[in-house]
PDB file of C-alpha atoms in Angstrom:
ATOM      1  CA  MET W   1     215.263 134.608  41.617  1.00 39.00           C
ATOM      2  CA  LYS W   2     213.339 131.372  42.273  1.00 39.00           C
ATOM      3  CA  LYS W   3     211.269 133.154  44.927  1.00 37.00           C
ATOM      4  CA  ASN W   4     210.275 135.828  42.394  1.00 36.00           C
ATOM      5  CA  ILE W   5     209.197 133.198  39.861  1.00 36.00           C
ATOM      6  CA  VAL W   6     207.190 131.305  42.494  1.00 33.00           C
ATOM      7  CA  PHE W   7     205.569 134.575  43.624  1.00 35.00           C
ATOM      8  CA  MET W   8     204.646 135.457  40.035  1.00 36.00           C
ATOM      9  CA  LEU W   9     203.184 131.982  39.419  1.00 34.00           C
ATOM     10  CA  VAL W  10     201.146 132.130  42.623  1.00 34.00           C
ATOM     11  CA  SER W  11     199.890 135.619  41.666  1.00 37.00           C
ATOM     12  CA  VAL W  12     198.837 134.415  38.204  1.00 35.00           C
ATOM     13  CA  LEU W  13     197.129 131.343  39.717  1.00 34.00           C
ATOM     14  CA  LEU W  14     195.226 133.430  42.285  1.00 35.00           C
ATOM     15  CA  THR W  15     194.131 135.877  39.591  1.00 37.00           C
ATOM     16  CA  ALA W  16     192.899 132.984  37.429  1.00 36.00           C
ATOM     17  CA  ILE W  17     190.998 131.503  40.361  1.00 35.00           C
ATOM     18  CA  LEU W  18     189.366 134.850  41.209  1.00 37.00           C
ATOM     19  CA  VAL W  19     188.379 135.439  37.595  1.00 39.00           C
ATOM     20  CA  GLY W  20     187.103 131.863  37.312  1.00 41.00           C
ATOM     21  CA  CYS W  21     184.910 132.320  40.403  1.00 42.00           C
ATOM     22  CA  SER W  22     183.442 135.521  39.096  1.00 41.00           C
ATOM     23  CA  SER W  23     179.670 135.545  38.607  1.00 45.00           C
ATOM     24  CA  THR W  24     179.949 137.899  35.629  1.00 44.00           C
ATOM     25  CA  PRO W  25     181.181 136.551  32.294  1.00 45.00           C
ATOM     26  CA  ALA W  26     184.910 137.049  31.796  1.00 47.00           C
ATOM     27  CA  GLY W  27     185.734 139.999  29.612  1.00 53.00           C
ATOM     28  CA  THR W  28     182.603 141.955  30.547  1.00 78.00           C
ATOM     29  CA  ASP W  29     183.427 145.620  30.918  1.00 86.00           C
ATOM     30  CA  PRO W  30     181.812 147.468  33.870  1.00 85.00           C
ATOM     31  CA  GLY W  31     180.772 150.156  31.377  1.00 85.00           C
ATOM     32  CA  ASP W  32     178.618 147.578  29.563  1.00 90.00           C
ATOM     33  CA  ILE W  33     176.520 146.812  32.663  1.00 92.00           C
ATOM     34  CA  THR W  34     172.965 148.129  32.386  1.00 93.00           C
ATOM     35  CA  GLY W  35     170.403 148.885  35.061  1.00 95.00           C
ATOM     36  CA  GLU W  36     168.677 151.729  36.883  1.00 96.00           C
ATOM     37  CA  THR W  37     170.014 154.380  39.223  1.00 96.00           C
ATOM     38  CA  PHE W  38     168.714 154.058  42.795  1.00 96.00           C
ATOM     39  CA  ASP W  39     168.573 157.335  44.737  1.00 95.00           C
ATOM     40  CA  GLY W  40     168.701 156.835  48.481  1.00 95.00           C
ATOM     41  CA  GLY W  41     168.413 160.542  49.273  1.00 94.00           C
ATOM     42  CA  ASN W  42     171.996 161.623  49.934  1.00 94.00           C
ATOM     43  CA  ILE W  43     173.668 158.959  47.812  1.00 95.00           C
ATOM     44  CA  SER W  44     172.820 157.075  44.627  1.00 96.00           C
ATOM     45  CA  ALA W  45     174.231 154.121  42.691  1.00 97.00           C
ATOM     46  CA  LEU W  46     173.538 151.879  39.732  1.00 97.00           C
ATOM     47  CA  VAL W  47     171.384 148.826  40.409  1.00 97.00           C
ATOM     48  CA  PRO W  48     172.342 146.410  37.609  1.00 97.00           C
ATOM     49  CA  ASP W  49     169.768 144.253  35.874  1.00 96.00           C
ATOM     50  CA  GLY W  50     169.189 141.208  38.088  1.00 96.00           C
ATOM     51  CA  TRP W  51     169.917 143.163  41.276  1.00 97.00           C
ATOM     52  CA  MET W  52     167.498 145.088  43.542  1.00 97.00           C
ATOM     53  CA  GLY W  53     168.063 148.300  45.537  1.00 97.00           C
ATOM     54  CA  PHE W  54     166.682 149.077  48.980  1.00 96.00           C
ATOM     55  CA  HIS W  55     166.626 152.130  51.228  1.00 95.00           C
ATOM     56  CA  GLY W  56     168.516 152.021  54.506  1.00 92.00           C
ATOM     57  CA  THR W  57     166.456 151.242  57.589  1.00 89.00           C
ATOM     58  CA  ASP W  58     165.603 154.200  59.839  1.00 86.00           C
ATOM     59  CA  TYR W  59     166.203 152.396  63.130  1.00 86.00           C
ATOM     60  CA  PHE W  60     165.660 155.445  65.345  1.00 84.00           C
ATOM     61  CA  GLU W  61     162.891 157.185  63.360  1.00 83.00           C
ATOM     62  CA  GLU W  62     164.992 160.291  62.975  1.00 86.00           C
ATOM     63  CA  TYR W  63     164.427 160.896  59.250  1.00 86.00           C
ATOM     64  CA  GLU W  64     161.233 162.377  57.880  1.00 86.00           C
ATOM     65  CA  GLU W  65     161.577 160.207  54.764  1.00 85.00           C
ATOM     66  CA  GLY W  66     160.912 157.103  56.875  1.00 89.00           C
ATOM     67  CA  TYR W  67     164.221 155.569  55.783  1.00 93.00           C
ATOM     68  CA  ASP W  68     167.890 156.446  56.228  1.00 93.00           C
ATOM     69  CA  PRO W  69     168.845 158.626  53.216  1.00 94.00           C
ATOM     70  CA  ASN W  70     172.528 157.888  53.876  1.00 94.00           C
ATOM     71  CA  VAL W  71     172.328 154.141  53.199  1.00 96.00           C
ATOM     72  CA  ILE W  72     171.582 152.043  50.118  1.00 97.00           C
ATOM     73  CA  GLN W  73     171.596 148.251  49.978  1.00 97.00           C
ATOM     74  CA  ILE W  74     171.862 146.537  46.607  1.00 97.00           C
ATOM     75  CA  ALA W  75     171.378 142.745  46.501  1.00 97.00           C
ATOM     76  CA  LYS W  76     172.080 140.382  43.630  1.00 97.00           C
ATOM     77  CA  GLY W  77     169.061 138.279  42.654  1.00 96.00           C
ATOM     78  CA  ALA W  78     166.829 139.846  45.330  1.00 96.00           C
ATOM     79  CA  LYS W  79     163.050 140.059  45.000  1.00 95.00           C
ATOM     80  CA  SER W  80     162.340 141.575  48.444  1.00 94.00           C
ATOM     81  CA  GLU W  81     164.184 142.985  51.462  1.00 93.00           C
ATOM     82  CA  TRP W  82     164.084 139.535  53.052  1.00 94.00           C
ATOM     83  CA  ASP W  83     166.562 138.424  50.393  1.00 93.00           C
ATOM     84  CA  LEU W  84     169.233 140.540  52.109  1.00 92.00           C
ATOM     85  CA  PHE W  85     169.538 137.538  54.458  1.00 92.00           C
ATOM     86  CA  SER W  86     170.139 135.041  51.650  1.00 94.00           C
ATOM     87  CA  LYS W  87     171.754 136.928  48.744  1.00 96.00           C
ATOM     88  CA  PRO W  88     175.109 138.653  48.301  1.00 97.00           C
ATOM     89  CA  TYR W  89     174.808 142.427  48.591  1.00 97.00           C
ATOM     90  CA  ILE W  90     176.589 145.767  48.745  1.00 97.00           C
ATOM     91  CA  MET W  91     175.669 148.207  51.501  1.00 97.00           C
ATOM     92  CA  ILE W  92     176.710 151.782  50.727  1.00 97.00           C
ATOM     93  CA  GLY W  93     176.887 154.287  53.563  1.00 95.00           C
ATOM     94  CA  TYR W  94     177.408 158.031  53.189  1.00 95.00           C
ATOM     95  CA  TYR W  95     178.997 160.126  55.943  1.00 94.00           C
ATOM     96  CA  GLY W  96     179.017 163.915  55.606  1.00 89.00           C
ATOM     97  CA  PRO W  97     181.345 166.461  57.224  1.00 84.00           C
ATOM     98  CA  ASP W  98     178.927 166.863  60.160  1.00 82.00           C
ATOM     99  CA  ASN W  99     178.704 163.062  60.684  1.00 85.00           C
ATOM    100  CA  PRO W 100     182.245 161.678  60.222  1.00 85.00           C
ATOM    101  CA  MET W 101     182.761 158.009  59.564  1.00 90.00           C
ATOM    102  CA  ILE W 102     184.629 155.902  62.098  1.00 88.00           C
ATOM    103  CA  GLU W 103     187.202 153.855  60.220  1.00 88.00           C
ATOM    104  CA  PRO W 104     186.105 150.204  60.177  1.00 91.00           C
ATOM    105  CA  MET W 105     187.843 148.011  62.749  1.00 91.00           C
ATOM    106  CA  LYS W 106     189.399 144.866  61.304  1.00 93.00           C
ATOM    107  CA  GLU W 107     189.616 143.425  64.803  1.00 93.00           C
ATOM    108  CA  ILE W 108     185.894 142.667  64.931  1.00 94.00           C
ATOM    109  CA  TYR W 109     186.148 140.354  61.912  1.00 95.00           C
ATOM    110  CA  GLU W 110     187.889 137.024  61.443  1.00 96.00           C
ATOM    111  CA  GLU W 111     190.590 136.079  58.914  1.00 96.00           C
ATOM    112  CA  THR W 112     191.171 139.663  57.755  1.00 96.00           C
ATOM    113  CA  ALA W 113     193.553 140.685  55.008  1.00 96.00           C
ATOM    114  CA  ASP W 114     194.287 144.208  53.789  1.00 96.00           C
ATOM    115  CA  ILE W 115     193.405 145.174  50.234  1.00 95.00           C
ATOM    116  CA  ASP W 116     195.818 147.457  48.429  1.00 95.00           C
ATOM    117  CA  PRO W 117     194.137 150.804  47.672  1.00 95.00           C
ATOM    118  CA  ILE W 118     192.115 150.472  44.461  1.00 93.00           C
ATOM    119  CA  THR W 119     190.641 153.150  42.247  1.00 94.00           C
ATOM    120  CA  ILE W 120     187.181 152.416  40.904  1.00 93.00           C
ATOM    121  CA  GLY W 121     185.241 155.292  39.366  1.00 91.00           C
ATOM    122  CA  GLU W 122     186.247 158.619  40.840  1.00 90.00           C
ATOM    123  CA  TYR W 123     187.271 157.255  44.248  1.00 92.00           C
ATOM    124  CA  THR W 124     190.306 155.456  45.615  1.00 94.00           C
ATOM    125  CA  TRP W 125     189.208 152.853  48.140  1.00 95.00           C
ATOM    126  CA  ASN W 126     191.058 151.480  51.159  1.00 95.00           C
ATOM    127  CA  GLY W 127     189.888 148.238  52.677  1.00 96.00           C
ATOM    128  CA  PHE W 128     190.160 144.683  53.797  1.00 97.00           C
ATOM    129  CA  THR W 129     188.501 141.314  53.412  1.00 97.00           C
ATOM    130  CA  GLY W 130     187.477 139.034  56.242  1.00 97.00           C
ATOM    131  CA  LYS W 131     184.667 136.969  57.645  1.00 96.00           C
ATOM    132  CA  SER W 132     181.666 138.031  59.673  1.00 94.00           C
ATOM    133  CA  LEU W 133     179.931 135.081  61.321  1.00 93.00           C
ATOM    134  CA  ASP W 134     181.699 132.798  58.782  1.00 93.00           C
ATOM    135  CA  THR W 135     180.405 134.905  55.865  1.00 95.00           C
ATOM    136  CA  PRO W 136     183.091 136.307  53.516  1.00 97.00           C
ATOM    137  CA  ILE W 137     182.958 140.111  53.302  1.00 97.00           C
ATOM    138  CA  ALA W 138     184.915 143.061  51.966  1.00 97.00           C
ATOM    139  CA  VAL W 139     184.895 146.466  53.635  1.00 97.00           C
ATOM    140  CA  LEU W 140     185.987 149.481  51.588  1.00 97.00           C
ATOM    141  CA  TRP W 141     186.024 153.186  52.421  1.00 96.00           C
ATOM    142  CA  THR W 142     187.086 156.452  50.905  1.00 92.00           C
ATOM    143  CA  GLY W 143     187.273 160.097  51.866  1.00 81.00           C
ATOM    144  CA  GLU W 144     188.929 162.134  54.569  1.00 76.00           C
ATOM    145  CA  GLU W 145     187.620 163.193  57.964  1.00 69.00           C
ATOM    146  CA  LYS W 146     185.682 166.491  57.799  1.00 67.00           C
ATOM    147  CA  SER W 147     184.746 165.794  54.175  1.00 82.00           C
ATOM    148  CA  ASP W 148     182.347 163.479  52.379  1.00 90.00           C
ATOM    149  CA  GLN W 149     183.127 159.836  53.136  1.00 93.00           C
ATOM    150  CA  ILE W 150     181.681 156.582  51.826  1.00 95.00           C
ATOM    151  CA  GLN W 151     181.874 153.091  53.294  1.00 96.00           C
ATOM    152  CA  LEU W 152     180.981 149.857  51.524  1.00 97.00           C
ATOM    153  CA  THR W 153     180.235 146.587  53.254  1.00 97.00           C
ATOM    154  CA  ILE W 154     180.100 143.861  50.639  1.00 97.00           C
ATOM    155  CA  CYS W 155     178.686 140.441  51.497  1.00 96.00           C
ATOM    156  CA  LEU W 156     180.692 138.329  49.044  1.00 97.00           C
ATOM    157  CA  GLU W 157     178.959 135.009  49.605  1.00 95.00           C
ATOM    158  CA  ASN W 158     175.406 134.433  50.735  1.00 93.00           C
ATOM    159  CA  GLY W 159     173.842 131.612  48.748  1.00 90.00           C
ATOM    160  CA  ASP W 160     175.450 132.978  45.570  1.00 94.00           C
ATOM    161  CA  LYS W 161     178.902 134.565  45.257  1.00 96.00           C
ATOM    162  CA  ILE W 162     180.148 137.938  44.067  1.00 97.00           C
ATOM    163  CA  SER W 163     183.671 139.320  43.825  1.00 95.00           C
ATOM    164  CA  LEU W 164     185.352 142.729  43.723  1.00 94.00           C
ATOM    165  CA  GLU W 165     186.520 141.747  40.229  1.00 94.00           C
ATOM    166  CA  ASP W 166     182.957 141.239  38.901  1.00 95.00           C
ATOM    167  CA  ALA W 167     181.990 143.793  36.283  1.00 95.00           C
ATOM    168  CA  ASP W 168     178.579 144.382  37.889  1.00 96.00           C
ATOM    169  CA  VAL W 169     180.150 144.960  41.325  1.00 96.00           C
ATOM    170  CA  GLN W 170     182.669 147.377  39.822  1.00 96.00           C
ATOM    171  CA  ALA W 171     179.894 149.134  37.885  1.00 96.00           C
ATOM    172  CA  ILE W 172     177.954 149.680  41.136  1.00 97.00           C
ATOM    173  CA  ILE W 173     181.041 151.039  42.914  1.00 96.00           C
ATOM    174  CA  ALA W 174     182.006 153.256  39.957  1.00 96.00           C
ATOM    175  CA  SER W 175     178.479 154.717  39.802  1.00 96.00           C
ATOM    176  CA  ILE W 176     178.295 155.869  43.431  1.00 96.00           C
ATOM    177  CA  ASN W 177     177.318 159.522  43.543  1.00 94.00           C
ATOM    178  CA  ILE W 178     176.755 161.828  46.488  1.00 93.00           C
ATOM    179  CA  THR W 179     173.438 163.553  45.717  1.00 89.00           C
ATOM    180  CA  LYS W 180     172.801 165.695  48.823  1.00 78.00           C
TER     181      LYS W 180
END
């Protein structure tokens, strides 16, 4: 019985800490977040006010658009693509049936912890948190092999901080739409 009470108190404390660290005012509903939709080509998402969206880089010059239509990067407080190195961001990657996603490997990150599946918008996301080069991240994915799949890499702290509990972060995730 004492263990259950201690567990409940720790859970409440952790929730309070996470909400207290949130960069969005407490009580803000993701549905109240405003911004513009950014269309990357095969995927789109909301870019909230105060955030900036960028196309994915076409590293191998294989897309006629000049950018990767399967990737969007959305950075909080960004003014240019250079800010992706100094601002927290969400990178959204789309994988179609002909280009299946490889499930992210926790082993390449440090201090990983699984996240219970969460439903945001029309998708249920699996994932984990960890550190990449001492930078806190979250990696989420949804979909089944041989179908449409989406992967999110979220840089949680890079100068500023964001959290999966932030209304603007949840609004971005809830708005993700496959547009191909």
